[in-house]
Short mmCIF file of C-alpha atoms in Angstrom, two decimals:
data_model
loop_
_atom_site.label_atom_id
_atom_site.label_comp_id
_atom_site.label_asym_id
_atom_site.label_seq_id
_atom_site.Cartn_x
_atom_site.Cartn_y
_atom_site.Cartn_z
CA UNK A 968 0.00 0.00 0.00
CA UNK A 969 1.48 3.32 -0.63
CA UNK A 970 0.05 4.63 2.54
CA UNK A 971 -2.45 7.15 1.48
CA UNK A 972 -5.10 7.87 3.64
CA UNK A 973 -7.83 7.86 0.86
CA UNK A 974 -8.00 7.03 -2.83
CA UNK A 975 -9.20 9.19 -5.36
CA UNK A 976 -11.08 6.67 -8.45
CA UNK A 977 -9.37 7.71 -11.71
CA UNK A 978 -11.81 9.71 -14.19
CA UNK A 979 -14.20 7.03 -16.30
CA UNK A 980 -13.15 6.59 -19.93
CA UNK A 981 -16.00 8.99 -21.25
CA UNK A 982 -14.63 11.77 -19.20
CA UNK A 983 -11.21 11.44 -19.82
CA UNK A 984 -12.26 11.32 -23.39
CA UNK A 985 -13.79 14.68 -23.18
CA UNK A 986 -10.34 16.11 -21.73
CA UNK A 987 -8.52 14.95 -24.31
CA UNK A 988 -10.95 16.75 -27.21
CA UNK A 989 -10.54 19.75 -25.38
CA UNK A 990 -8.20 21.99 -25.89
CA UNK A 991 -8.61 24.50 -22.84
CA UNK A 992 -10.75 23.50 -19.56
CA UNK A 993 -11.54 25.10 -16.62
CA UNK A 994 -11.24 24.02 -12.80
CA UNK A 995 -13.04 26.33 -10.27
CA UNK A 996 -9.51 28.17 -9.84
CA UNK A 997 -7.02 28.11 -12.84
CA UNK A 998 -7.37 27.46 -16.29
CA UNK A 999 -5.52 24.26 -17.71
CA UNK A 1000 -4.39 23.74 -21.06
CA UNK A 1001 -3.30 20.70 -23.35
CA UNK A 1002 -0.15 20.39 -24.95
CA UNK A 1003 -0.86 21.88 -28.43
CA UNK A 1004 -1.52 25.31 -26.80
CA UNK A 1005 1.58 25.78 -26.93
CA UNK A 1006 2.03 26.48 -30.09
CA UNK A 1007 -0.14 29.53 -29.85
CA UNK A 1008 1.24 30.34 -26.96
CA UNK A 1009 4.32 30.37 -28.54
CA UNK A 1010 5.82 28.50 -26.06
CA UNK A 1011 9.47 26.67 -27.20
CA UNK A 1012 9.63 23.33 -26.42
CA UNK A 1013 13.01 21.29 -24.86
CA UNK A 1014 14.65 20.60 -27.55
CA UNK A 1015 16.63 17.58 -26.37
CA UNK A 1016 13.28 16.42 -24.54
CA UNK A 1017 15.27 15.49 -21.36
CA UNK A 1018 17.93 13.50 -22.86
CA UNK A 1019 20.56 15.03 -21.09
CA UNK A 1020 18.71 13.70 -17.72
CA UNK A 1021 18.55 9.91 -19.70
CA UNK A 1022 21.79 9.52 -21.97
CA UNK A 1023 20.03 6.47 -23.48
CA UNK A 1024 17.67 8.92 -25.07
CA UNK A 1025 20.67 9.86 -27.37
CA UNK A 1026 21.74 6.13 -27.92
CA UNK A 1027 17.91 5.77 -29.44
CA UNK A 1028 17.81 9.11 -30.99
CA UNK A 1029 21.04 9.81 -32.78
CA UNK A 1030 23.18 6.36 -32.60
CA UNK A 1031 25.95 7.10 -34.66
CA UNK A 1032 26.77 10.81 -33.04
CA UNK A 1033 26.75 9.10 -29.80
CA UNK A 1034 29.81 8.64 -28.13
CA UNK A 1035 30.40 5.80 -25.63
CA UNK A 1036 31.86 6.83 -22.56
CA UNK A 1037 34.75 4.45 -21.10
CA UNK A 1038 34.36 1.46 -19.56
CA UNK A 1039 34.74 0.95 -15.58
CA UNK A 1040 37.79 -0.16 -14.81
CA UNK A 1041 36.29 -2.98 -12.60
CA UNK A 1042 33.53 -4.93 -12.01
CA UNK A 1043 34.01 -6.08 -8.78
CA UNK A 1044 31.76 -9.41 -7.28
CA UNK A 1045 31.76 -9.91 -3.17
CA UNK A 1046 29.66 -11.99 -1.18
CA UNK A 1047 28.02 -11.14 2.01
CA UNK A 1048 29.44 -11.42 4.97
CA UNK A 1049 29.00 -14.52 7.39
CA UNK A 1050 25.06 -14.40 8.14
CA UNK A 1051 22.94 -16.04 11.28
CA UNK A 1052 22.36 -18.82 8.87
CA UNK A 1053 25.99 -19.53 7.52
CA UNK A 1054 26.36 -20.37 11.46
CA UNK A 1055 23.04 -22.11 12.10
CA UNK A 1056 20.93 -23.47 8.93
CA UNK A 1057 18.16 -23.87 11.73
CA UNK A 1058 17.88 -19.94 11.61
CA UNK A 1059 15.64 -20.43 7.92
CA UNK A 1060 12.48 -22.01 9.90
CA UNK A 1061 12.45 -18.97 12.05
CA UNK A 1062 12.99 -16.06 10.02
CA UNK A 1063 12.53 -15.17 6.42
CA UNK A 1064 15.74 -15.59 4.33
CA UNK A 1065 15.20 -11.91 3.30
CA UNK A 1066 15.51 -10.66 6.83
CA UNK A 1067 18.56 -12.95 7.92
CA UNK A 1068 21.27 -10.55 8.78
CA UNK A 1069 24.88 -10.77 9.25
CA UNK A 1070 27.01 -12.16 12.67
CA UNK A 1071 29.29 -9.64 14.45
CA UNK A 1072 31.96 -12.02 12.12
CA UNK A 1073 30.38 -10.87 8.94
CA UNK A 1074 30.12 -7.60 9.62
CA UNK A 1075 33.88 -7.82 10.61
CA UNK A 1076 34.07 -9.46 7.15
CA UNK A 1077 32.58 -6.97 5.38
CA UNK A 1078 34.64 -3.94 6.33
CA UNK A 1079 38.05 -5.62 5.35
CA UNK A 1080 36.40 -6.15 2.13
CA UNK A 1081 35.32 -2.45 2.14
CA UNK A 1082 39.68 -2.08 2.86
CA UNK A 1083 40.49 -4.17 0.42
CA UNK A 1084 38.50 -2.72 -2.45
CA UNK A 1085 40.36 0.64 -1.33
CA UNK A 1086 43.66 -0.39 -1.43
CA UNK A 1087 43.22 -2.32 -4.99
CA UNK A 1088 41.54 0.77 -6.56
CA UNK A 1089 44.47 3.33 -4.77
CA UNK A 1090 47.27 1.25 -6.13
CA UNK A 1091 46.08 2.17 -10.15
CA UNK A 1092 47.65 5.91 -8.69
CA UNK A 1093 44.35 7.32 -10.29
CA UNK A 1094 42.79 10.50 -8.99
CA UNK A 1095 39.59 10.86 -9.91
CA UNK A 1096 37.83 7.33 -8.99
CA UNK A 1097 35.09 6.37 -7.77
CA UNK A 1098 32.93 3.19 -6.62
CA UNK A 1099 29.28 2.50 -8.06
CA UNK A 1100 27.11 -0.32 -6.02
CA UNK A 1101 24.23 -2.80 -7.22
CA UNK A 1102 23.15 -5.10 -4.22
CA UNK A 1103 21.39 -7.63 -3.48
CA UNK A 1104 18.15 -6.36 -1.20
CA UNK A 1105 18.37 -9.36 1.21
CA UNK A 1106 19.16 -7.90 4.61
CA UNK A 1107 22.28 -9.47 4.78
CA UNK A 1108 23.39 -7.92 1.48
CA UNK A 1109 22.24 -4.86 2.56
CA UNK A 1110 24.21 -4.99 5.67
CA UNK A 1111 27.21 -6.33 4.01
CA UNK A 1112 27.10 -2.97 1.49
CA UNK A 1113 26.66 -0.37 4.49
CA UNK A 1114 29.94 -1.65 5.96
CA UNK A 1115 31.46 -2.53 3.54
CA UNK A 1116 30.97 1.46 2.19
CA UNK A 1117 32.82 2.51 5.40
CA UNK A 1118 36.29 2.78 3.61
CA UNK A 1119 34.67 5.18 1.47
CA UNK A 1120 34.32 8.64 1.92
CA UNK A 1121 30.63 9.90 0.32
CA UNK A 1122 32.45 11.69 -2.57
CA UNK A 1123 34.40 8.62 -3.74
CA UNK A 1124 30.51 6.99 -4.15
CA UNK A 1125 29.43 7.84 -6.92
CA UNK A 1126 25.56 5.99 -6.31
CA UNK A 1127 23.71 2.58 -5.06
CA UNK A 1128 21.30 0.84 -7.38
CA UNK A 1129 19.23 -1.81 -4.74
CA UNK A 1130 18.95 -4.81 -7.71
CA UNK A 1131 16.61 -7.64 -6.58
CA UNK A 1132 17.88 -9.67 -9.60
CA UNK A 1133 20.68 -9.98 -7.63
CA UNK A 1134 18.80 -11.92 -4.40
CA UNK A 1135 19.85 -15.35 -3.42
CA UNK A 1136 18.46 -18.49 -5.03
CA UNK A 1137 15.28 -19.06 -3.38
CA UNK A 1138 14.91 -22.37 -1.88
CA UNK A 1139 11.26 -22.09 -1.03
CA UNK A 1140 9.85 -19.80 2.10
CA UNK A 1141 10.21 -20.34 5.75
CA UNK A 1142 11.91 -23.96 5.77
CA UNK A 1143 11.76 -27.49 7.24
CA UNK A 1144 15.23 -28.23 8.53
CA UNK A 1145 15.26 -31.61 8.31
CA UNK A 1146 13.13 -31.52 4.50
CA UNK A 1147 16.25 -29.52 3.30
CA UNK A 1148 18.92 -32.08 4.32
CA UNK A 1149 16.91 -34.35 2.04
CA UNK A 1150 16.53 -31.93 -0.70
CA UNK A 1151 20.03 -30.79 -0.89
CA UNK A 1152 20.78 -34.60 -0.67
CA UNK A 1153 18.74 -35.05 -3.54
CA UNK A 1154 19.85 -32.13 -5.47
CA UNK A 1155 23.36 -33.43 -5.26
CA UNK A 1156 22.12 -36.74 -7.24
CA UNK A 1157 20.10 -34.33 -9.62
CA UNK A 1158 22.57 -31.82 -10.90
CA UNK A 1159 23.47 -28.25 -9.12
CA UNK A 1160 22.45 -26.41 -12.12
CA UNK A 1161 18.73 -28.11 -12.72
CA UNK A 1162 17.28 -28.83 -9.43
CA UNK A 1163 14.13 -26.89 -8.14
CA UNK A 1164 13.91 -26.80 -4.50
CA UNK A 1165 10.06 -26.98 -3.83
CA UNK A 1166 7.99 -23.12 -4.26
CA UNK A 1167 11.92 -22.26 -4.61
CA UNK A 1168 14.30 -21.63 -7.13
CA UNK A 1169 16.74 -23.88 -9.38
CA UNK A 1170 19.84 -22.38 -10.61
CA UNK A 1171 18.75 -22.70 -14.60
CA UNK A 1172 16.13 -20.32 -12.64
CA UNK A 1173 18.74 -18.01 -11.38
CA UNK A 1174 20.52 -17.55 -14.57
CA UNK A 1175 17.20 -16.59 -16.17
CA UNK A 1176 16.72 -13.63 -14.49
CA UNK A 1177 20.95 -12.70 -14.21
CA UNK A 1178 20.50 -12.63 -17.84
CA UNK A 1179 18.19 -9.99 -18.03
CA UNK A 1180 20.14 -8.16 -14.96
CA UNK A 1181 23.35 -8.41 -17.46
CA UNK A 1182 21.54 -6.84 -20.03
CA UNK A 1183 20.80 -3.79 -17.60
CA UNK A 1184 24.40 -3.77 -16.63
CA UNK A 1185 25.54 -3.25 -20.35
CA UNK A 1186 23.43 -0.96 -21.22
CA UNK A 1187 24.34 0.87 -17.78
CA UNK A 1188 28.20 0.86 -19.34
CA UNK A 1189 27.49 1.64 -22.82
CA UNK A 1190 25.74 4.80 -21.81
CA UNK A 1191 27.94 6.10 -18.81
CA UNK A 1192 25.26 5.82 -16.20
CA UNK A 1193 27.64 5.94 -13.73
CA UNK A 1194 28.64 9.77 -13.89
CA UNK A 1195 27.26 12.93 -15.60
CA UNK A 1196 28.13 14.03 -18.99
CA UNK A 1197 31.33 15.51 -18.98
CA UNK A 1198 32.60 14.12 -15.72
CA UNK A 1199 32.82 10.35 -17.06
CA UNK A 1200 36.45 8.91 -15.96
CA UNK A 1201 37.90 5.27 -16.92
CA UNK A 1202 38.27 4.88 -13.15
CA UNK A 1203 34.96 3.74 -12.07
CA UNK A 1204 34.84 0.94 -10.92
CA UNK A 1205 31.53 -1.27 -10.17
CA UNK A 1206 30.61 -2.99 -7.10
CA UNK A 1207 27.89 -6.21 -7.10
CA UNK A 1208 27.22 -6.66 -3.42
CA UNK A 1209 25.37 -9.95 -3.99
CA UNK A 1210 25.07 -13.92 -2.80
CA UNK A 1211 27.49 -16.94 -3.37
CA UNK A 1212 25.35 -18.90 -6.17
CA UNK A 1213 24.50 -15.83 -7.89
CA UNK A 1214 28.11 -14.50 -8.28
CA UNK A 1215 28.95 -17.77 -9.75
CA UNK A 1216 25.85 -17.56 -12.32
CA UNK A 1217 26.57 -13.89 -13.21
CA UNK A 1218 29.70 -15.12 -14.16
CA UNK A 1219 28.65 -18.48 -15.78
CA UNK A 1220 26.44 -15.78 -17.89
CA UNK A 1221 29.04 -13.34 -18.41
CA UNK A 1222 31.59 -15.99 -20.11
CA UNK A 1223 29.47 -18.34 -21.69
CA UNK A 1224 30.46 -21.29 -19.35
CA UNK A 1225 28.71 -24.56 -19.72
CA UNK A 1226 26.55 -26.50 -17.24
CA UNK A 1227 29.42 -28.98 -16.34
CA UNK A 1228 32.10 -26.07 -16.13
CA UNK A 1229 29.13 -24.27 -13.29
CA UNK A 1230 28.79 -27.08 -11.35
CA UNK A 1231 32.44 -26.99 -11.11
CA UNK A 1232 32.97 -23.69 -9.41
CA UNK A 1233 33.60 -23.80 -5.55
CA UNK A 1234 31.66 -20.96 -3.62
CA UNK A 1235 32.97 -17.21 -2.93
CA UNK A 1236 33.82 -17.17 0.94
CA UNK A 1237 31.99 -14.79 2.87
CA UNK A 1238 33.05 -11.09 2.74
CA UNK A 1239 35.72 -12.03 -0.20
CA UNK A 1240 35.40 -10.69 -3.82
CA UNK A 1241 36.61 -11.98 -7.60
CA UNK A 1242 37.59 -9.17 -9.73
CA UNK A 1243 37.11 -8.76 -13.38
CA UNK A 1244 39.37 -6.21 -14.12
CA UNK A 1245 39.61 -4.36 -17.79
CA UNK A 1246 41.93 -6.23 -20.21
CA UNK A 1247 44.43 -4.74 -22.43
CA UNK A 1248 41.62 -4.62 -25.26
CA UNK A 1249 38.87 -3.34 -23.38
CA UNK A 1250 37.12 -6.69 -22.33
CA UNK A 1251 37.01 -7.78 -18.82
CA UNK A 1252 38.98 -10.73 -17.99
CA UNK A 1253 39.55 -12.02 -14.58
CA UNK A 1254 43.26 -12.82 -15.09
CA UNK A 1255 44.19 -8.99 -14.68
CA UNK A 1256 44.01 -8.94 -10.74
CA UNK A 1257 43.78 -12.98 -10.62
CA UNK A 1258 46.82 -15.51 -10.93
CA UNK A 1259 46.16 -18.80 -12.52
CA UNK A 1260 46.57 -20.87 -8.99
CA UNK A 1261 43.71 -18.49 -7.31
CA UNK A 1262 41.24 -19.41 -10.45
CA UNK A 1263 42.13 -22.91 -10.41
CA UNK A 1264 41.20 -23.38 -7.08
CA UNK A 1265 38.03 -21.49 -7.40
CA UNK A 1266 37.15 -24.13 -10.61
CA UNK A 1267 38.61 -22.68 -13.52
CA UNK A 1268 39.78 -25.55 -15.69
CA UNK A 1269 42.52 -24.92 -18.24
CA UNK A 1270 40.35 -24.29 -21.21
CA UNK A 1271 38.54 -21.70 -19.01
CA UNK A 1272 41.47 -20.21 -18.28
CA UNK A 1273 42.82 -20.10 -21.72
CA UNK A 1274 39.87 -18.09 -22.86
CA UNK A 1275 40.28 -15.94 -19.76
CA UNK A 1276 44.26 -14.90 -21.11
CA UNK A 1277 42.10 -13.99 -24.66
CA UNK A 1278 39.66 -11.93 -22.40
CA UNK A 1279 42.63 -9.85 -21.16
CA UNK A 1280 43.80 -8.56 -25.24
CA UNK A 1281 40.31 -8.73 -27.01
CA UNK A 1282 38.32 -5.86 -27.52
CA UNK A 1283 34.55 -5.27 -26.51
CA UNK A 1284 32.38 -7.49 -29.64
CA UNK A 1285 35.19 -9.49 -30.38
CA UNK A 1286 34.56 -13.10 -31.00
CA UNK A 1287 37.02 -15.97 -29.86
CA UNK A 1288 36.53 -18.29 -32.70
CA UNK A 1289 39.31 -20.73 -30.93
CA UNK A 1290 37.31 -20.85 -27.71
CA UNK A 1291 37.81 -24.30 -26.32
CA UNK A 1292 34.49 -23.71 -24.30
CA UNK A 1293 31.72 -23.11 -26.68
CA UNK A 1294 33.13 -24.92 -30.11
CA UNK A 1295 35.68 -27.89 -30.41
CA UNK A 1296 34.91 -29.43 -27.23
CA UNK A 1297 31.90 -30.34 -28.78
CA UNK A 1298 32.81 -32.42 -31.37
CA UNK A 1299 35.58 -34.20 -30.12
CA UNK A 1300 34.51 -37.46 -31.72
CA UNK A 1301 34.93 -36.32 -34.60
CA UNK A 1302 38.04 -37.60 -37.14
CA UNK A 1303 39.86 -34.70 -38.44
CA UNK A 1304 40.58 -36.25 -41.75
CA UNK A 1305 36.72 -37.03 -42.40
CA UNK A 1306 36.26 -32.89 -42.73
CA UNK A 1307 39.34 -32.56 -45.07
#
């Protein structure tokens, strides 16, 4: 409820159709006019008709005198800090996963993230940069953000975006301890990526709606969201405060991984963060702040991280026609002399 006293009913059809054939009517005080008075009244309308309030506006309107601004530097991906029900599962049949907020541990957690972030960005000797936040709008991601944000002064922030794309899988609403042993149990024998917990989420689910989340986020980029016209700097850098699972999709979604390469990622520890950093090229790759040993043990296998050293040189809408992941792994059975 928007918490309004009273609602007014809107006007019925007939009467708003009368409005709109009028061109000047009359309320016991003022008299209101339609837009094509202005005309006669000589009035000049804006000219850019608010696109300098929506840049995308000049993306739609004029695409080739548009100029893309540069790319962040980073987009960075952390995890919450340690919640109530990282230390007791049992927490879930009591309170809403929504509402579960961090331990005195995860808020520790979160402000040596906040630190580390600093330091990283501070070491590129830049200036003028600045941090830009999506999270999550579980409490816990919430939470996480706010101190988190306390190694940055309110200048260096240069805005929050609350994205509930970016919420935790849902496994289903206040939950039976003991039913979830056996579901997790059974989604082990299922497949990570596929199972449905009941009235919950699978993570085929999760990637559905990161997809569409992605799509925001490059849009965001391509138009410079991040800072006014004019004031746009190659040293933002992007925060996603967000949830273990859904890191690992957005990135899944990001790099085209497969089902089998997903299911063999290893989870984000509370509080820490994986980095894709801006190549050489302009493309994101997550071997500029990563070594190979710290990928590996996250999952990265070495065709992964083969197309990750081509992510660090190629250039934003380049195509990596070699790319072990999405084309000769596929057709391995096949004899190289029969396509000669």
């Amino acid at each position: 409820m928007s918490g309004l006293s009273s609602t007014i009913a809107p006007p019925s059809f007939s009467f708003r159709s009368q409005l709109f054939h009028q061109n000047v009517y009359t309320t016991s005080n003022s008299i209101i006019r339609c837009c094509d008075d202005t005309a006669r009244l000589n009035i000049k309308p804006h000219e850019d008709n608010g696109s300098a309030s929506f840049p995308e506006k000049n993306l739609l309107l004029n695409p080739a005198a548009f100029k893309k601004p540069p790319r962040p530097r980073r987009i960075i991906l952390v995890r919450h800090g340690q919640s109530e029900g990282n230390v007791d599962e049992a927490v879930y049949t009591r309170v809403a996963d929504p509402k579960v907020g961090l331990t005195e541990q995860g808020v520790a957690e979160a402000e040596e993230c906040g630190r580390k972030i600093r330091k990283m960005i501070e070491e590129d000797g830049a200036e003028d940069w600045k941090v830009y936040f999506y999270v999550s709008p579980y409490r816990r991601g919430l939470e996480t953000l706010r101190n988190l944000a306390k190694a940055f002064e309110r200048s260096r922030i240069a805005g929050v975006r609350e994205e509930p794309r970016l919420r935790e899988q849902d496994f289903g609403n206040f939950q039976n301890e003991e039913q979830m042993k056996i579901e997790k149990a059974v989604r082990a024998r299922y497949g990570r990526f596929f199972y449905r917990f009941p009235n919950g989420e699978s993570a085929a689910d999760v990637y559905d709606r990161i997809t569409g989340f992605r799509e925001t986020l490059r849009t965001d980029i391509d138009i410079g969201r991040f800072q006014p016209p004019g004031k746009q700097s190659p040293n933002m850098n992007l925060v996603l405060v967000s949830h273990g699972l859904t890191l690992r999709v957005f990135l899944m979604r990001w790099y085209k991984w497969t089902v089998e390469q997903f299911e063999g990622l290893h989870n984000f520890g509370n509080g820490k963060m994986v980095v894709m950093e801006r190549g050489y090229g302009g493309r994101y790759s997550l071997l500029m702040h990563h070594s190979q040993e710290e990928l590996k043990k996250f999952g990265l296998t070495d065709e992964m991280l083969i197309d990750q050293e081509w992510q660090t040189i190629a250039k934003p809408g380049e195509l990596n026609y070699d790319c072990l992941i999405t084309g000769p792994s596929y057709f391995t059975h096949f004899d190289d002399d029969s396509r000669k």
